[in-house]
JSON list of C-alpha atoms in Angstrom, two decimals:
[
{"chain": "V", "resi": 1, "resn": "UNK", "atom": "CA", "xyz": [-43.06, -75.13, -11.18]},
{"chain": "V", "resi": 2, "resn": "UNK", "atom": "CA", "xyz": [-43.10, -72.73, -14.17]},
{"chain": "V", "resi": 3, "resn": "UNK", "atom": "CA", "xyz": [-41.87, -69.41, -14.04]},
{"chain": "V", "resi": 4, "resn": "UNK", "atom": "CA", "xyz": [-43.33, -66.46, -15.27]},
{"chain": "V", "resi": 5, "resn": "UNK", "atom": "CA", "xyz": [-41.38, -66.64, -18.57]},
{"chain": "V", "resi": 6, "resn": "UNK", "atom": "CA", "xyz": [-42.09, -70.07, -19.10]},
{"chain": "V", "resi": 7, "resn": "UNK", "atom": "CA", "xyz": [-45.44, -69.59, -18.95]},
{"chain": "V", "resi": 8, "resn": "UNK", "atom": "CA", "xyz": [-47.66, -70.62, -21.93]},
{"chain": "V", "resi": 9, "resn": "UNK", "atom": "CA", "xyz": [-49.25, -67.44, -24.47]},
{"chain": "V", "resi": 10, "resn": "UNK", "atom": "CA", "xyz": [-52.71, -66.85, -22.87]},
{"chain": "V", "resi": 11, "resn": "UNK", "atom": "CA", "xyz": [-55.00, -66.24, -26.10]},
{"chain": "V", "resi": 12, "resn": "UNK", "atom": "CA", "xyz": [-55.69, -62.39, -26.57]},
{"chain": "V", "resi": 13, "resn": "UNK", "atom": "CA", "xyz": [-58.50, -60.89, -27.87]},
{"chain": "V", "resi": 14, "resn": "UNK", "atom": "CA", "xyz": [-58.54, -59.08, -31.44]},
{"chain": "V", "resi": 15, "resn": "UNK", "atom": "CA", "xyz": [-58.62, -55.88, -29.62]},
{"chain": "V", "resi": 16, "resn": "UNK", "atom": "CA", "xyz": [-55.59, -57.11, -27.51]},
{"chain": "V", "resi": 17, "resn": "UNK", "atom": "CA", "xyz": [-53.33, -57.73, -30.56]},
{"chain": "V", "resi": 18, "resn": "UNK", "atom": "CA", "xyz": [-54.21, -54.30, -32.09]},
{"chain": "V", "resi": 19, "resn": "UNK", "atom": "CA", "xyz": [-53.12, -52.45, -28.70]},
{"chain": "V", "resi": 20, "resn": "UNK", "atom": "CA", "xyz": [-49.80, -54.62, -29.17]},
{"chain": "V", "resi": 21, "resn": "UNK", "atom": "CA", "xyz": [-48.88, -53.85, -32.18]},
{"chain": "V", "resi": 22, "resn": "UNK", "atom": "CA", "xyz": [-50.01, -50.23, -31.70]},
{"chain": "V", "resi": 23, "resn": "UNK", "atom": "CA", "xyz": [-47.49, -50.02, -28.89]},
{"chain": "V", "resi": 24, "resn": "UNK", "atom": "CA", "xyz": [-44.96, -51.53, -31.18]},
{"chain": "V", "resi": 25, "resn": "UNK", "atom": "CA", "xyz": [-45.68, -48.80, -33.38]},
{"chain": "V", "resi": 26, "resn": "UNK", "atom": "CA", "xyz": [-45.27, -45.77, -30.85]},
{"chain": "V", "resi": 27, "resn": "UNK", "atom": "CA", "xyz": [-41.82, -48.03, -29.34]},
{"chain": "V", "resi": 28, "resn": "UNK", "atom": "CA", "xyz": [-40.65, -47.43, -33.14]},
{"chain": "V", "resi": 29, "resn": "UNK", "atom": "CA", "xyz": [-41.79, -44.05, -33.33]},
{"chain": "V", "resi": 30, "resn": "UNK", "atom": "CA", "xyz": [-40.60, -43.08, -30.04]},
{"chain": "V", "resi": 31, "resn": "UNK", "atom": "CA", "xyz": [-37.18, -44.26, -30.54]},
{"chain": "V", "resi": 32, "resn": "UNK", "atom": "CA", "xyz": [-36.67, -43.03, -33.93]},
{"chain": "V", "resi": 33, "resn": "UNK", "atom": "CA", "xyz": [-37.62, -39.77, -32.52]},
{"chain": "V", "resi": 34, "resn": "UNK", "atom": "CA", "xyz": [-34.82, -40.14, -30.18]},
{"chain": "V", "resi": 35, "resn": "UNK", "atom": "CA", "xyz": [-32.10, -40.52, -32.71]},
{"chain": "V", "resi": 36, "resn": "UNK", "atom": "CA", "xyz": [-33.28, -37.42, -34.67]},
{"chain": "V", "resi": 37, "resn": "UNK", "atom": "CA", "xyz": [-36.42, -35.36, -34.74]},
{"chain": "V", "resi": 38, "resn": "UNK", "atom": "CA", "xyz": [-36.66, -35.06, -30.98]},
{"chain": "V", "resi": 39, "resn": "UNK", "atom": "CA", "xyz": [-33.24, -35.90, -29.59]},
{"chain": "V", "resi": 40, "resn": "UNK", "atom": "CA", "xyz": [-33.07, -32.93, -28.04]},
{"chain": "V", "resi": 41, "resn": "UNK", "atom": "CA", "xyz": [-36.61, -32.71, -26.41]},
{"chain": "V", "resi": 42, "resn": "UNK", "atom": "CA", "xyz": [-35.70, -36.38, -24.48]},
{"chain": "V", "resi": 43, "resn": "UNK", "atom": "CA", "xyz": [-32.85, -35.03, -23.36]},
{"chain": "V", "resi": 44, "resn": "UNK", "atom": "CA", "xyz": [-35.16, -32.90, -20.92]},
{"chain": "V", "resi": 45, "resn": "UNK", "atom": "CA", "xyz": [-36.28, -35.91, -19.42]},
{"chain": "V", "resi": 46, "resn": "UNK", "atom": "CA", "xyz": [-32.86, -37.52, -18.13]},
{"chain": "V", "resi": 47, "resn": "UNK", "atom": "CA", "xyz": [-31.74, -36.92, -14.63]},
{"chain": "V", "resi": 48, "resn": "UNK", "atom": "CA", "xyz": [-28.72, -34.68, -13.81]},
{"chain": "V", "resi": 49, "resn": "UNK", "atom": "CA", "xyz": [-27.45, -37.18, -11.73]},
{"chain": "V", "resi": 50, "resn": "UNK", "atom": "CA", "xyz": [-27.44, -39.85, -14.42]},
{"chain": "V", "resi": 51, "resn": "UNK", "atom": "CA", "xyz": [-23.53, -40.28, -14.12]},
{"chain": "V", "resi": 52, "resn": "UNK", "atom": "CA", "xyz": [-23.73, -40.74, -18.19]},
{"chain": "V", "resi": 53, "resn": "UNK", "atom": "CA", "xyz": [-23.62, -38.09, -21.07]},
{"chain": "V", "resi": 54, "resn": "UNK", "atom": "CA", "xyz": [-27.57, -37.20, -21.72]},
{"chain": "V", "resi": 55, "resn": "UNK", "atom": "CA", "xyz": [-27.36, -37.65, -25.23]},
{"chain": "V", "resi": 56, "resn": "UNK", "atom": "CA", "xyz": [-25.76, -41.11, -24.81]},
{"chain": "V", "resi": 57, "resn": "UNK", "atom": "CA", "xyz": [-28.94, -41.82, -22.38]},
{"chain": "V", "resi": 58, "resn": "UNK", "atom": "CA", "xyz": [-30.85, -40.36, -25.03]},
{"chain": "V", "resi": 59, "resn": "UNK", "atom": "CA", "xyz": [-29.26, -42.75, -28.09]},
{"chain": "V", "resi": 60, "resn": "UNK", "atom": "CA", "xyz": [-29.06, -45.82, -25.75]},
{"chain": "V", "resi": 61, "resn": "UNK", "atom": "CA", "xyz": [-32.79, -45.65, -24.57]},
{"chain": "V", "resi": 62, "resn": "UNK", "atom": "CA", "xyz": [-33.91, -44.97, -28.29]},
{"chain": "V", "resi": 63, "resn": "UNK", "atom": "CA", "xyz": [-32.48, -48.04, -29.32]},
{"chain": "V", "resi": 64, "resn": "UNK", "atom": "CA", "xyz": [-34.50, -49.86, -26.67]},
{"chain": "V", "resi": 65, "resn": "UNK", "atom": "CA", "xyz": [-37.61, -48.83, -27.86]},
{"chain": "V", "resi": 66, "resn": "UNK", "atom": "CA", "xyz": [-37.02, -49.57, -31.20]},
{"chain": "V", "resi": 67, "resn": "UNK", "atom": "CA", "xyz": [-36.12, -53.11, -30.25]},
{"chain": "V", "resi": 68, "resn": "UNK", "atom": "CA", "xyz": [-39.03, -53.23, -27.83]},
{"chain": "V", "resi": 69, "resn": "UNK", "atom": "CA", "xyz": [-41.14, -52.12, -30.69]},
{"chain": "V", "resi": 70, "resn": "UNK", "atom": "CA", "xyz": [-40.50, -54.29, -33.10]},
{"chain": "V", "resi": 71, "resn": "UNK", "atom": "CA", "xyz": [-40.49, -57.22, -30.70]},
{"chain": "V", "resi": 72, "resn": "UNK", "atom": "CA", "xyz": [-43.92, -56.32, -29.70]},
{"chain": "V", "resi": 73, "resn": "UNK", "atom": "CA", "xyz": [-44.87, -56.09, -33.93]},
{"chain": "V", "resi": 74, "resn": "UNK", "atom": "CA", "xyz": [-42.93, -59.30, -34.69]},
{"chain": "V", "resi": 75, "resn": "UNK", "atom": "CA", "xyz": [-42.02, -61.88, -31.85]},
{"chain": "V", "resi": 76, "resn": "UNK", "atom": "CA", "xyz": [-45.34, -63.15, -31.07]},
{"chain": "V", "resi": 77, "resn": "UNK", "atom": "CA", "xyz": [-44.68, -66.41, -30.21]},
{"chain": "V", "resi": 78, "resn": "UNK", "atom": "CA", "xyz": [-42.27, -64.23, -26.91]},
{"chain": "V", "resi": 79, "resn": "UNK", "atom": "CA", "xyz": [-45.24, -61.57, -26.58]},
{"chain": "V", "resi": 80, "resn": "UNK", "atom": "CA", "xyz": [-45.76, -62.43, -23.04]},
{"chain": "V", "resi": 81, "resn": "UNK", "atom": "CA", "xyz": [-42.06, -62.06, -22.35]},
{"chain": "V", "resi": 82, "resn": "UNK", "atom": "CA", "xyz": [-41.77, -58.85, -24.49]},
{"chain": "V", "resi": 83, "resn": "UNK", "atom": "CA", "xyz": [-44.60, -57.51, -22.88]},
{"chain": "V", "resi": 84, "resn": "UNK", "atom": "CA", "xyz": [-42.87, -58.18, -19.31]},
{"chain": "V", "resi": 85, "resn": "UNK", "atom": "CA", "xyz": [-39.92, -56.54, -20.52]},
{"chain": "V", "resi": 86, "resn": "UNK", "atom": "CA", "xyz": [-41.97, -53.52, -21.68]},
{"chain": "V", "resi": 87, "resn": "UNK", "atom": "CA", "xyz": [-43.41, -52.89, -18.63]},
{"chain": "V", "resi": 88, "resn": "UNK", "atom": "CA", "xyz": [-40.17, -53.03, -17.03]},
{"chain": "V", "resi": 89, "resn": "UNK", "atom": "CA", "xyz": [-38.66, -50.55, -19.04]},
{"chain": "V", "resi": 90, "resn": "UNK", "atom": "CA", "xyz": [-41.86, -47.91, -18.47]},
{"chain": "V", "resi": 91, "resn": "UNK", "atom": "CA", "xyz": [-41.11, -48.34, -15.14]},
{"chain": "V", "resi": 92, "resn": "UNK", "atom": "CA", "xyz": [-37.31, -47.84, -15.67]},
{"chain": "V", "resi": 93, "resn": "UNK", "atom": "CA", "xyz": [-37.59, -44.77, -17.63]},
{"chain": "V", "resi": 94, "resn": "UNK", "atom": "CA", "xyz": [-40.28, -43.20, -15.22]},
{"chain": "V", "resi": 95, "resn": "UNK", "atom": "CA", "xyz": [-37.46, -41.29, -13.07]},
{"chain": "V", "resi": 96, "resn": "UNK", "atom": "CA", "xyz": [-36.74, -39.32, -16.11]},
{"chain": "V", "resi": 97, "resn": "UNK", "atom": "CA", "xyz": [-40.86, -38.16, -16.13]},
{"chain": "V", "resi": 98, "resn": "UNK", "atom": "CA", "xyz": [-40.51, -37.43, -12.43]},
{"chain": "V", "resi": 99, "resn": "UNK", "atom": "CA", "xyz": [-37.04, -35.35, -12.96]},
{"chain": "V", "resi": 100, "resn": "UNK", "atom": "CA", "xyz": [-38.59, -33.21, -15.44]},
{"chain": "V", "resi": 101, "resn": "UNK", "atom": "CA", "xyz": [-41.46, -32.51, -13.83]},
{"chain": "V", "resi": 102, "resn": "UNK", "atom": "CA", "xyz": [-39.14, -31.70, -10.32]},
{"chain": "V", "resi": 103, "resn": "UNK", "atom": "CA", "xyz": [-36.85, -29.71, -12.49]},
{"chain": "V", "resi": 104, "resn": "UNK", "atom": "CA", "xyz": [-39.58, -27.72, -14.57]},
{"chain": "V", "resi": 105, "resn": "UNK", "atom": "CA", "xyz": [-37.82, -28.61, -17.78]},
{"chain": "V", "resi": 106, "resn": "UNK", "atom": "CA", "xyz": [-39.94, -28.29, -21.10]},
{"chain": "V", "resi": 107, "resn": "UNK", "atom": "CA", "xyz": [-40.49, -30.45, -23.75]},
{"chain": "V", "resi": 108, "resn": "UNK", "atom": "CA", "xyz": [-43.37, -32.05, -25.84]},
{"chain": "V", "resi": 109, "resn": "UNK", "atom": "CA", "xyz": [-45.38, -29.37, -24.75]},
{"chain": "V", "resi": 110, "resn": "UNK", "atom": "CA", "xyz": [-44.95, -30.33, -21.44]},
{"chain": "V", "resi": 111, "resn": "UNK", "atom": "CA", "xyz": [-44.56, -26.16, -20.16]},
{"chain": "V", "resi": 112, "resn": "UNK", "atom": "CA", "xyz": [-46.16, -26.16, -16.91]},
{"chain": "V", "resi": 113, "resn": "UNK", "atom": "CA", "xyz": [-46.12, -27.86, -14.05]},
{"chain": "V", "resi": 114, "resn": "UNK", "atom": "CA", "xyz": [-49.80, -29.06, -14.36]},
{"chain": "V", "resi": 115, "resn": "UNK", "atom": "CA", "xyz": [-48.93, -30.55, -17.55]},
{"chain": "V", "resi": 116, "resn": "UNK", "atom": "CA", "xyz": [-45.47, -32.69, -16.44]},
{"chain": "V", "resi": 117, "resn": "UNK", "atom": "CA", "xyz": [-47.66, -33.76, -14.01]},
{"chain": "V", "resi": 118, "resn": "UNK", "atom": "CA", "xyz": [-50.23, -35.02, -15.62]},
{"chain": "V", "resi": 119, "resn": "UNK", "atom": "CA", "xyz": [-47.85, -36.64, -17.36]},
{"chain": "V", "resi": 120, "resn": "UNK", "atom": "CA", "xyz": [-46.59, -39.03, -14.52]},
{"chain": "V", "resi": 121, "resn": "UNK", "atom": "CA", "xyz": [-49.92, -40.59, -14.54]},
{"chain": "V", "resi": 122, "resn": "UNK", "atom": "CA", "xyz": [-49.61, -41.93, -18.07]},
{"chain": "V", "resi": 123, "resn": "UNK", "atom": "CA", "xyz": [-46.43, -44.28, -17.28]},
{"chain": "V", "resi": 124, "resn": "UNK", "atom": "CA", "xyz": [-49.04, -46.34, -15.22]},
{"chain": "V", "resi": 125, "resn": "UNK", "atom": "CA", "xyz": [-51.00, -46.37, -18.28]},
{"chain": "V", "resi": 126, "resn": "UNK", "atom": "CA", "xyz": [-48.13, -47.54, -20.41]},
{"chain": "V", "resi": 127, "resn": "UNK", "atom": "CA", "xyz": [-47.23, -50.15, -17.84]},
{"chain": "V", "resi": 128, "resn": "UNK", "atom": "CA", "xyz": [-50.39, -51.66, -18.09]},
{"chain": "V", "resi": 129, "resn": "UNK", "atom": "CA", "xyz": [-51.07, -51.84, -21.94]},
{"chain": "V", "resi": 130, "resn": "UNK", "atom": "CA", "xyz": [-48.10, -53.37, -22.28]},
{"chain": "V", "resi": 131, "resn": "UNK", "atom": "CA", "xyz": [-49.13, -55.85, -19.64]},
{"chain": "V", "resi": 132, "resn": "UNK", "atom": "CA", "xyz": [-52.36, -56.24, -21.01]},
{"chain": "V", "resi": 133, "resn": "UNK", "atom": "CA", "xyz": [-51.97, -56.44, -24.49]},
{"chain": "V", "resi": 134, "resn": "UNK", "atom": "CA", "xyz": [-49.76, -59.06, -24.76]},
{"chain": "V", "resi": 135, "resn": "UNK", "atom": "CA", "xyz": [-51.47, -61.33, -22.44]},
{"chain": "V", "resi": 136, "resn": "UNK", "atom": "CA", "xyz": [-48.57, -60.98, -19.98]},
{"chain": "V", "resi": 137, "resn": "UNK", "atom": "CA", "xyz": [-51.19, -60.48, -17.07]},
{"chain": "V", "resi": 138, "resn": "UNK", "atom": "CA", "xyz": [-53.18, -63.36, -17.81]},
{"chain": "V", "resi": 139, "resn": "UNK", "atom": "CA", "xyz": [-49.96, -65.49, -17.67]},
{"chain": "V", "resi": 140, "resn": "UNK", "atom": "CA", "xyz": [-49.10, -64.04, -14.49]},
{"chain": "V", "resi": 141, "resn": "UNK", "atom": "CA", "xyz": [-52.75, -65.44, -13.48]},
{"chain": "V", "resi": 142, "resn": "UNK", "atom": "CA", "xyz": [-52.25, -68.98, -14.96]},
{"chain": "V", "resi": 143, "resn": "UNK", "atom": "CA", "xyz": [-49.16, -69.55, -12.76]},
{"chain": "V", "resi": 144, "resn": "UNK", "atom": "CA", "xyz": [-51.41, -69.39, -9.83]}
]
């Protein structure tokens, strides 16, 4: 039986391969941000009991999404994998949203409590365009 990363590239919409590549472009953005402009500001968003330097987190993580990113841009004929891989790292990251939101630390304009908070409910958001854009849902489905 075929697995999941096996599985053939479900055709995606138009609209599908502009979300991808959009995400791509925020990955890039994102990460570069991490190694300079905002290094600081992510910094806010890794655990205290991350048993790691944050600014190594910080570099390590940014480098991620700049590979993510440009996987999602280039590797087409893996988007299904990349997007799997994606997801998984929105939902890897997402104890770093909930530890700055328990700790009340700023950043991004993220100042209040109401506004961390509404932050968490993005991650599901990223999760799923990620999912959806590159057709990794619909493989999911064709396994079935």
């Amino acid at each position: 039986m075929e697995n999941i990363h096996e599985a053939q590239q479900p055709p995606v919409s138009t609209l599908q391969n502009i979300a991808r590549i959009a995400l791509g472009l925020f990955l890039i953005t994102a990460g570069i941000g991490h190694l300079s402009f905002a290094r600081q500001e992510f910094q806010a968003q890794v655990p205290d009991w991350l048993p790691m330097s944050k600014d190594l987190v910080v570099v390590l993580s940014g480098i991620v999404e700049i590979g993510l990113g440009a996987s999602l841009v280039f590797l087409i004929k893996h988007r299904v994998k990349v997007g799997w891989i994606a997801a998984a790292f929105f939902v890897a990251v997402f104890p770093g949203n909930i530890s700055q939101y328990l700790g009340h630390k700023d950043g991004f304009g993220l100042d209040t409590d109401g506004r961390r908070l509404a932050r968490l409910f993005f991650q599901p958001v990223l999760v799923a365009w990620a999912l959806w854009s590159t057709g990794a849902w619909a493989a999911r489905k064709l396994l079935r």
